[in-house]
Amino acid sequence: MGRFNLIVTLSLLSLFLFFPSPTLAQLRQNFYANICPNVENIVRSEVTKKFQQTFVTVPATLRLFFHDCFVQGCDASVIIASTASNKAEKDHPDNLSLAGDGFDTVIKAKAALDAIPQCRNRVSCADILALATRDVIALSGGPSYAVELGRLDGLVSKASDVNGRLPAPTFNLNQLNSLFAANGLTQQDMIALSAAHTVGFSHCGKFSNRIYTFAPGRQVDPTLNRTYATQLQAMCPKNVDPRVAINMDPITPRAFDNVYFRNLQQGMGLFTSDQVLFSDRRSRPTVDTWARDSKAFNKAFIEAMTKLGRVGVKTGRNGNIRRDCGAFN
C-alpha cells in the first residue's frame, strides 16, 4: 500500500511539473509569439495614430495604467463600465478625472487586433494597456522597454475597491512609501513612477489648498516657489471652475524627461506629494541624482514600470480575455 501511494504521488508530481498550475504562470516578453506575433506593432500603430490626434493620449494612458494596477492589480478592471447592478472602479470619485483618451486608446488597439482573425479575442485588454503605456512614454521622448505579457483580464470591478488604494495629492513621504510598499514597490520605484507627472495635467481643485488655504495665517505652502505660486494663482483664481486643468510640468509639459526632478529642486512640484520628494531629506538624494542624470532615471523608471506591471496579475481561473474591454464576458 505504501509503494502504491509513492507511485501515485510521483505520478501527480510529474503531472504538476509538466503541466504547471496556471496560477504559477509567469509573464514573459514573447508571450504572443505563436498566438498573435504582430501584436506589438499593431498596438503601437494605433497608439501612434491616437497620439497624433491629441497629446492627452500620453498622460491619459499612463495614468489609466497606474490606476488600474494599484486597484486589484494590472487586470484592466478600471476600464469596465458600470451597470445598473454594479458601480465599477472607473466611477469612483478618484477615477472620474481619468481622461477618456486613455480608454479610447485601448479600445482602438483592441479593435485593430480583433480585425485580424488570428488575434481576435486572443490578447487581453490588460496586456494592451501595458503595451500602450510603454508606447506613449516612448512617443513623448521617454525610454522604450520590453513589456512582459501574459496577463488576463479581471473578473471583478467595484468602485468600493478603490478606497484608500490610490495616492492623494496631499500625501507625505511616509504615506507614499506605505502605499507603494503594499504593491511591492520601493521608495526608489515610487520616486521614479512619480515622474510620470512630467507629462501630466491636473485640475485646479487638486492643489488649490497649496496656494490659498495652506495653513492658518499662511496662505501659500512655503515649499512652493513664490513665482510659481503666483503663476498658479493666475491660472487658477479662487472662484475658477475646479475642473480647469493645467500642466504639472511648467517647463517641458509635452516631453517625458527628468525636468520633473529639476522642477522639484526649484520648488515647482505641483502637488504636495511631488514636492515632498525633494523637501524630505530621505528622498532628496534620489531627486538630485536623477535631476542631473537622465540615463540613471530612465533605467530606474523602466525597472519600476516592469515591477508595477507585475502587480496583482490574473492567471488561470482568476481571469479571462474580454471580448469587450468595457464589459465582462
mmCIF file with all atom_site columns, N, CA, C and O in Angstrom, residues 198-223:
data_model
loop_
_atom_site.group_PDB
_atom_site.id
_atom_site.type_symbol
_atom_site.label_atom_id
_atom_site.label_alt_id
_atom_site.label_comp_id
_atom_site.label_asym_id
_atom_site.label_entity_id
_atom_site.label_seq_id
_atom_site.pdbx_PDB_ins_code
_atom_site.Cartn_x
_atom_site.Cartn_y
_atom_site.Cartn_z
_atom_site.occupancy
_atom_site.B_iso_or_equiv
_atom_site.pdbx_formal_charge
_atom_site.auth_seq_id
_atom_site.auth_comp_id
_atom_site.auth_asym_id
_atom_site.auth_atom_id
_atom_site.pdbx_PDB_model_num
ATOM 1   N N  . THR A 1 198 ? 5.640  64.365 -15.240 1.00 0.00 ? 198 THR A N  1
ATOM 2   C CA . THR A 1 198 ? 6.342  65.234 -16.185 1.00 0.00 ? 198 THR A CA 1
ATOM 3   C C  . THR A 1 198 ? 5.510  65.497 -17.438 1.00 0.00 ? 198 THR A C  1
ATOM 4   O O  . THR A 1 198 ? 5.732  66.466 -18.150 1.00 0.00 ? 198 THR A O  1
ATOM 5   N N  . VAL A 1 199 ? 4.537  64.627 -17.720 1.00 0.00 ? 199 VAL A N  1
ATOM 6   C CA . VAL A 1 199 ? 3.650  64.837 -18.873 1.00 0.00 ? 199 VAL A CA 1
ATOM 7   C C  . VAL A 1 199 ? 2.186  64.925 -18.448 1.00 0.00 ? 199 VAL A C  1
ATOM 8   O O  . VAL A 1 199 ? 1.284  64.839 -19.272 1.00 0.00 ? 199 VAL A O  1
ATOM 9   N N  . GLY A 1 200 ? 1.945  65.095 -17.162 1.00 0.00 ? 200 GLY A N  1
ATOM 10  C CA . GLY A 1 200 ? 0.573  65.099 -16.676 1.00 0.00 ? 200 GLY A CA 1
ATOM 11  C C  . GLY A 1 200 ? -0.063 66.475 -16.637 1.00 0.00 ? 200 GLY A C  1
ATOM 12  O O  . GLY A 1 200 ? 0.558  67.494 -16.922 1.00 0.00 ? 200 GLY A O  1
ATOM 13  N N  . PHE A 1 201 ? -1.329 66.478 -16.298 1.00 0.00 ? 201 PHE A N  1
ATOM 14  C CA . PHE A 1 201 ? -2.043 67.729 -16.053 1.00 0.00 ? 201 PHE A CA 1
ATOM 15  C C  . PHE A 1 201 ? -2.949 67.509 -14.853 1.00 0.00 ? 201 PHE A C  1
ATOM 16  O O  . PHE A 1 201 ? -3.285 66.377 -14.511 1.00 0.00 ? 201 PHE A O  1
ATOM 17  N N  . SER A 1 202 ? -3.315 68.591 -14.199 1.00 0.00 ? 202 SER A N  1
ATOM 18  C CA . SER A 1 202 ? -4.145 68.478 -13.010 1.00 0.00 ? 202 SER A CA 1
ATOM 19  C C  . SER A 1 202 ? -5.216 69.553 -12.992 1.00 0.00 ? 202 SER A C  1
ATOM 20  O O  . SER A 1 202 ? -5.030 70.644 -13.538 1.00 0.00 ? 202 SER A O  1
ATOM 21  N N  . HIS A 1 203 ? -6.316 69.219 -12.349 1.00 0.00 ? 203 HIS A N  1
ATOM 22  C CA . HIS A 1 203 ? -7.380 70.196 -12.173 1.00 0.00 ? 203 HIS A CA 1
ATOM 23  C C  . HIS A 1 203 ? -7.061 71.084 -10.971 1.00 0.00 ? 203 HIS A C  1
ATOM 24  O O  . HIS A 1 203 ? -6.452 70.639 -9.992  1.00 0.00 ? 203 HIS A O  1
ATOM 25  N N  . CYS A 1 204 ? -7.457 72.332 -11.061 1.00 0.00 ? 204 CYS A N  1
ATOM 26  C CA . CYS A 1 204 ? -7.130 73.331 -10.028 1.00 0.00 ? 204 CYS A CA 1
ATOM 27  C C  . CYS A 1 204 ? -7.532 72.877 -8.628  1.00 0.00 ? 204 CYS A C  1
ATOM 28  O O  . CYS A 1 204 ? -6.814 73.131 -7.653  1.00 0.00 ? 204 CYS A O  1
ATOM 29  N N  . GLY A 1 205 ? -8.655 72.221 -8.534  1.00 0.00 ? 205 GLY A N  1
ATOM 30  C CA . GLY A 1 205 ? -9.155 71.810 -7.227  1.00 0.00 ? 205 GLY A CA 1
ATOM 31  C C  . GLY A 1 205 ? -8.252 70.841 -6.484  1.00 0.00 ? 205 GLY A C  1
ATOM 32  O O  . GLY A 1 205 ? -8.363 70.687 -5.263  1.00 0.00 ? 205 GLY A O  1
ATOM 33  N N  . LYS A 1 206 ? -7.323 70.191 -7.194  1.00 0.00 ? 206 LYS A N  1
ATOM 34  C CA . LYS A 1 206 ? -6.449 69.190 -6.579  1.00 0.00 ? 206 LYS A CA 1
ATOM 35  C C  . LYS A 1 206 ? -5.289 69.803 -5.794  1.00 0.00 ? 206 LYS A C  1
ATOM 36  O O  . LYS A 1 206 ? -4.638 69.121 -5.008  1.00 0.00 ? 206 LYS A O  1
ATOM 37  N N  . PHE A 1 207 ? -4.992 71.084 -6.049  1.00 0.00 ? 207 PHE A N  1
ATOM 38  C CA . PHE A 1 207 ? -3.855 71.690 -5.352  1.00 0.00 ? 207 PHE A CA 1
ATOM 39  C C  . PHE A 1 207 ? -4.161 73.096 -4.834  1.00 0.00 ? 207 PHE A C  1
ATOM 40  O O  . PHE A 1 207 ? -3.263 73.788 -4.349  1.00 0.00 ? 207 PHE A O  1
ATOM 41  N N  . SER A 1 208 ? -5.403 73.538 -4.931  1.00 0.00 ? 208 SER A N  1
ATOM 42  C CA . SER A 1 208 ? -5.760 74.907 -4.530  1.00 0.00 ? 208 SER A CA 1
ATOM 43  C C  . SER A 1 208 ? -5.415 75.194 -3.073  1.00 0.00 ? 208 SER A C  1
ATOM 44  O O  . SER A 1 208 ? -5.113 76.338 -2.704  1.00 0.00 ? 208 SER A O  1
ATOM 45  N N  . ASN A 1 209 ? -5.411 74.170 -2.236  1.00 0.00 ? 209 ASN A N  1
ATOM 46  C CA . ASN A 1 209 ? -5.063 74.375 -0.828  1.00 0.00 ? 209 ASN A CA 1
ATOM 47  C C  . ASN A 1 209 ? -3.629 74.883 -0.675  1.00 0.00 ? 209 ASN A C  1
ATOM 48  O O  . ASN A 1 209 ? -3.316 75.605 0.273   1.00 0.00 ? 209 ASN A O  1
ATOM 49  N N  . ARG A 1 210 ? -2.762 74.554 -1.616  1.00 0.00 ? 210 ARG A N  1
ATOM 50  C CA . ARG A 1 210 ? -1.346 74.967 -1.517  1.00 0.00 ? 210 ARG A CA 1
ATOM 51  C C  . ARG A 1 210 ? -1.149 76.436 -1.867  1.00 0.00 ? 210 ARG A C  1
ATOM 52  O O  . ARG A 1 210 ? -0.118 77.012 -1.506  1.00 0.00 ? 210 ARG A O  1
ATOM 53  N N  . ILE A 1 211 ? -2.100 77.025 -2.565  1.00 0.00 ? 211 ILE A N  1
ATOM 54  C CA . ILE A 1 211 ? -1.919 78.424 -2.983  1.00 0.00 ? 211 ILE A CA 1
ATOM 55  C C  . ILE A 1 211 ? -2.920 79.392 -2.334  1.00 0.00 ? 211 ILE A C  1
ATOM 56  O O  . ILE A 1 211 ? -2.791 80.604 -2.498  1.00 0.00 ? 211 ILE A O  1
ATOM 57  N N  . TYR A 1 212 ? -3.895 78.850 -1.585  1.00 0.00 ? 212 TYR A N  1
ATOM 58  C CA . TYR A 1 212 ? -4.892 79.733 -0.966  1.00 0.00 ? 212 TYR A CA 1
ATOM 59  C C  . TYR A 1 212 ? -5.158 79.471 0.515   1.00 0.00 ? 212 TYR A C  1
ATOM 60  O O  . TYR A 1 212 ? -5.373 80.401 1.285   1.00 0.00 ? 212 TYR A O  1
ATOM 61  N N  . THR A 1 213 ? -5.165 78.218 0.917   1.00 0.00 ? 213 THR A N  1
ATOM 62  C CA . THR A 1 213 ? -5.587 77.901 2.293   1.00 0.00 ? 213 THR A CA 1
ATOM 63  C C  . THR A 1 213 ? -4.637 76.902 2.937   1.00 0.00 ? 213 THR A C  1
ATOM 64  O O  . THR A 1 213 ? -5.071 75.914 3.533   1.00 0.00 ? 213 THR A O  1
ATOM 65  N N  . PHE A 1 214 ? -3.348 77.126 2.807   1.00 0.00 ? 214 PHE A N  1
ATOM 66  C CA . PHE A 1 214 ? -2.392 76.122 3.280   1.00 0.00 ? 214 PHE A CA 1
ATOM 67  C C  . PHE A 1 214 ? -2.466 75.918 4.796   1.00 0.00 ? 214 PHE A C  1
ATOM 68  O O  . PHE A 1 214 ? -2.515 74.788 5.274   1.00 0.00 ? 214 PHE A O  1
ATOM 69  N N  . ALA A 1 215 ? -2.461 77.009 5.533   1.00 0.00 ? 215 ALA A N  1
ATOM 70  C CA . ALA A 1 215 ? -2.496 76.907 6.998   1.00 0.00 ? 215 ALA A CA 1
ATOM 71  C C  . ALA A 1 215 ? -2.968 78.236 7.568   1.00 0.00 ? 215 ALA A C  1
ATOM 72  O O  . ALA A 1 215 ? -2.901 79.271 6.901   1.00 0.00 ? 215 ALA A O  1
ATOM 73  N N  . PRO A 1 216 ? -3.474 78.226 8.810   1.00 0.00 ? 216 PRO A N  1
ATOM 74  C CA . PRO A 1 216 ? -3.893 79.493 9.436   1.00 0.00 ? 216 PRO A CA 1
ATOM 75  C C  . PRO A 1 216 ? -2.751 80.508 9.435   1.00 0.00 ? 216 PRO A C  1
ATOM 76  O O  . PRO A 1 216 ? -1.651 80.225 9.900   1.00 0.00 ? 216 PRO A O  1
ATOM 77  N N  . GLY A 1 217 ? -3.021 81.667 8.883   1.00 0.00 ? 217 GLY A N  1
ATOM 78  C CA . GLY A 1 217 ? -2.006 82.711 8.843   1.00 0.00 ? 217 GLY A CA 1
ATOM 79  C C  . GLY A 1 217 ? -0.965 82.519 7.757   1.00 0.00 ? 217 GLY A C  1
ATOM 80  O O  . GLY A 1 217 ? -0.031 83.315 7.638   1.00 0.00 ? 217 GLY A O  1
ATOM 81  N N  . ARG A 1 218 ? -1.096 81.453 6.983   1.00 0.00 ? 218 ARG A N  1
ATOM 82  C CA . ARG A 1 218 ? -0.136 81.196 5.906   1.00 0.00 ? 218 ARG A CA 1
ATOM 83  C C  . ARG A 1 218 ? -0.910 80.688 4.684   1.00 0.00 ? 218 ARG A C  1
ATOM 84  O O  . ARG A 1 218 ? -1.296 79.517 4.616   1.00 0.00 ? 218 ARG A O  1
ATOM 85  N N  . GLN A 1 219 ? -1.144 81.599 3.748   1.00 0.00 ? 219 GLN A N  1
ATOM 86  C CA . GLN A 1 219 ? -1.963 81.276 2.582   1.00 0.00 ? 219 GLN A CA 1
ATOM 87  C C  . GLN A 1 219 ? -1.280 80.271 1.656   1.00 0.00 ? 219 GLN A C  1
ATOM 88  O O  . GLN A 1 219 ? -1.905 79.322 1.169   1.00 0.00 ? 219 GLN A O  1
ATOM 89  N N  . VAL A 1 220 ? 0.027  80.465 1.415   1.00 0.00 ? 220 VAL A N  1
ATOM 90  C CA . VAL A 1 220 ? 0.746  79.655 0.432   1.00 0.00 ? 220 VAL A CA 1
ATOM 91  C C  . VAL A 1 220 ? 1.709  78.684 1.097   1.00 0.00 ? 220 VAL A C  1
ATOM 92  O O  . VAL A 1 220 ? 2.396  79.033 2.071   1.00 0.00 ? 220 VAL A O  1
ATOM 93  N N  . ASP A 1 221 ? 1.761  77.476 0.592   1.00 0.00 ? 221 ASP A N  1
ATOM 94  C CA . ASP A 1 221 ? 2.696  76.454 1.068   1.00 0.00 ? 221 ASP A CA 1
ATOM 95  C C  . ASP A 1 221 ? 4.129  76.997 0.940   1.00 0.00 ? 221 ASP A C  1
ATOM 96  O O  . ASP A 1 221 ? 4.565  77.359 -0.151  1.00 0.00 ? 221 ASP A O  1
ATOM 97  N N  . PRO A 1 222 ? 4.885  77.048 2.037   1.00 0.00 ? 222 PRO A N  1
ATOM 98  C CA . PRO A 1 222 ? 6.238  77.625 1.991   1.00 0.00 ? 222 PRO A CA 1
ATOM 99  C C  . PRO A 1 222 ? 7.231  76.831 1.142   1.00 0.00 ? 222 PRO A C  1
ATOM 100 O O  . PRO A 1 222 ? 8.280  77.364 0.763   1.00 0.00 ? 222 PRO A O  1
ATOM 101 N N  . THR A 1 223 ? 6.910  75.577 0.838   1.00 0.00 ? 223 THR A N  1
ATOM 102 C CA . THR A 1 223 ? 7.816  74.792 -0.013  1.00 0.00 ? 223 THR A CA 1
ATOM 103 C C  . THR A 1 223 ? 7.595  75.093 -1.490  1.00 0.00 ? 223 THR A C  1
ATOM 104 O O  . THR A 1 223 ? 8.337  74.598 -2.343  1.00 0.00 ? 223 THR A O  1
#
